[in-house]
XYZ file of C-alpha atoms in Angstrom:
163
model
C 0.000 0.000 0.000
C 1.533 3.372 -1.000
C 2.375 5.955 1.634
C 0.224 9.074 1.306
C 2.158 12.309 0.940
C 1.128 15.735 2.215
C 4.069 17.402 0.421
C 6.793 16.419 -2.010
C 9.596 18.596 -3.416
C 13.202 18.069 -4.411
C 14.275 18.999 -0.833
C 11.489 17.635 1.416
C 8.878 14.929 1.685
C 6.085 15.029 4.256
C 4.444 11.649 4.726
C 1.203 10.786 6.476
C 2.364 7.949 8.737
C -0.249 5.285 9.360
C -0.694 3.646 12.744
C 1.020 0.274 13.077
C 4.150 1.220 11.133
C 7.367 2.403 12.790
C 9.088 5.484 11.377
C 12.465 3.710 11.299
C 13.671 0.176 11.909
C 17.374 -0.098 12.802
C 17.098 -3.891 12.495
C 16.296 -3.611 8.776
C 12.586 -4.394 9.192
C 9.554 -2.828 7.594
C 9.126 0.881 8.339
C 7.858 4.152 6.930
C 11.312 5.324 5.843
C 12.061 2.191 3.785
C 8.617 2.134 2.195
C 8.853 5.795 1.242
C 12.389 5.378 -0.144
C 11.024 2.602 -2.357
C 8.160 4.821 -3.447
C 9.943 8.142 -4.170
C 13.649 7.262 -3.998
C 16.143 7.837 -1.266
C 17.972 8.101 0.922
C 15.577 9.960 3.210
C 16.359 11.477 6.608
C 13.380 11.667 9.020
C 13.495 14.877 11.059
C 11.471 13.272 13.861
C 10.119 9.854 14.694
C 6.670 8.697 15.656
C 6.134 5.458 17.559
C 4.586 2.622 15.569
C 1.084 3.073 17.026
C 1.088 6.861 16.482
C -0.198 8.473 13.297
C 0.753 11.883 11.979
C 2.949 13.850 9.617
C 6.648 13.004 9.376
C 8.988 15.373 7.537
C 11.903 13.872 5.630
C 14.923 15.749 4.336
C 15.829 14.545 0.854
C 19.204 16.318 0.566
C 22.148 17.193 2.793
C 21.250 20.856 2.351
C 17.740 20.195 3.684
C 19.119 18.272 6.684
C 21.319 21.242 7.640
C 18.526 23.773 7.069
C 16.022 21.819 9.189
C 18.517 21.284 12.012
C 19.248 25.011 12.018
C 15.537 25.890 11.945
C 14.851 23.547 14.865
C 17.766 24.927 16.876
C 16.594 28.515 16.366
C 12.920 27.768 17.050
C 11.630 28.256 13.499
C 10.641 24.581 13.202
C 8.953 22.674 16.005
C 6.948 19.562 16.619
C 3.344 19.658 17.844
C 1.328 16.642 18.922
C -2.343 16.268 19.733
C -3.045 13.873 22.581
C -6.260 12.616 24.122
C -6.099 12.239 27.887
C -8.482 10.900 30.536
C -8.474 14.252 32.320
C -7.420 17.872 32.020
C -4.140 19.038 33.544
C -4.103 21.622 36.317
C -2.807 24.179 35.510
C -4.153 24.082 31.954
C -0.780 24.986 30.440
C 2.837 24.722 31.452
C 5.731 22.337 31.134
C 6.848 19.015 32.477
C 10.554 18.776 33.186
C 10.983 15.346 34.719
C 13.958 13.369 33.490
C 13.308 10.142 31.584
C 14.915 6.869 32.662
C 14.724 3.193 31.833
C 12.194 1.437 34.063
C 14.192 -0.911 36.345
C 11.269 -3.392 36.309
C 11.145 -3.618 32.502
C 14.047 -2.294 30.416
C 11.761 -1.837 27.387
C 9.781 0.850 29.238
C 10.570 4.407 30.318
C 9.616 6.271 33.494
C 9.677 9.900 34.606
C 12.027 10.605 37.513
C 12.829 13.760 39.435
C 15.106 16.210 37.717
C 18.684 15.576 38.804
C 18.051 11.893 39.577
C 20.856 9.483 38.765
C 20.513 6.020 37.352
C 20.578 3.850 34.264
C 20.334 6.152 31.235
C 18.622 9.050 32.991
C 18.185 11.855 30.466
C 16.939 15.399 30.938
C 13.585 15.969 29.225
C 11.107 18.792 28.831
C 7.619 18.903 27.318
C 5.367 21.948 27.031
C 1.611 21.318 27.186
C -1.560 23.309 26.655
C -5.167 22.256 27.139
C -7.079 22.644 23.861
C -10.487 21.353 24.925
C -12.015 19.348 27.751
C -15.204 17.436 28.445
C -16.208 15.449 31.502
C -14.730 12.306 29.884
C -11.576 13.473 28.124
C -9.203 16.306 27.307
C -7.399 17.261 24.111
C -3.866 18.483 24.776
C -1.399 20.194 22.480
C 2.055 18.840 23.336
C 5.372 20.331 22.285
C 8.448 18.197 23.072
C 11.478 20.371 23.737
C 13.749 17.315 23.850
C 13.436 13.993 22.050
C 13.443 11.146 24.531
C 11.897 7.744 23.902
C 8.167 7.816 24.767
C 8.695 11.252 26.331
C 5.201 12.673 25.838
C 3.390 9.583 27.112
C 5.757 9.259 30.077
C 5.361 12.925 31.036
C 1.572 12.881 30.625
C 1.304 9.705 32.709
C 3.443 11.192 35.467
C 1.245 14.325 35.449
C -1.781 12.118 35.942
């Protein structure tokens, strides 16, 4: 099944990633990047990664010049990532940031947990996510999430820690 594109130029490709497909697969398995390279040619450099079960837009640099330009734009705040999340409840306060560090869960090394900033341990990494409530009902809340760092499962780990 072809990957749907939101944008295609000589410098960039923006793919609509379906749920159930990883963005990359270091082990050589099936993934969005390989499928798209087969569809439009490669190599492609994803500028962010979405977990397999997450759907959304993924921007790929198609040239070295585009890689440098996107890295510079991200560093200077002209390019950012925004995620929409559905949560069981609304955060209080309705906007702010979560700055807990992210660490490997000692009970299951495949999982990540949020730990206090400054904590030490196995692969503890500083992390920061900005959040803003977009809409809330009695049953659920829609949150806009803006990761300021790129840790594995960062947004889900931060949101879970926040309750």
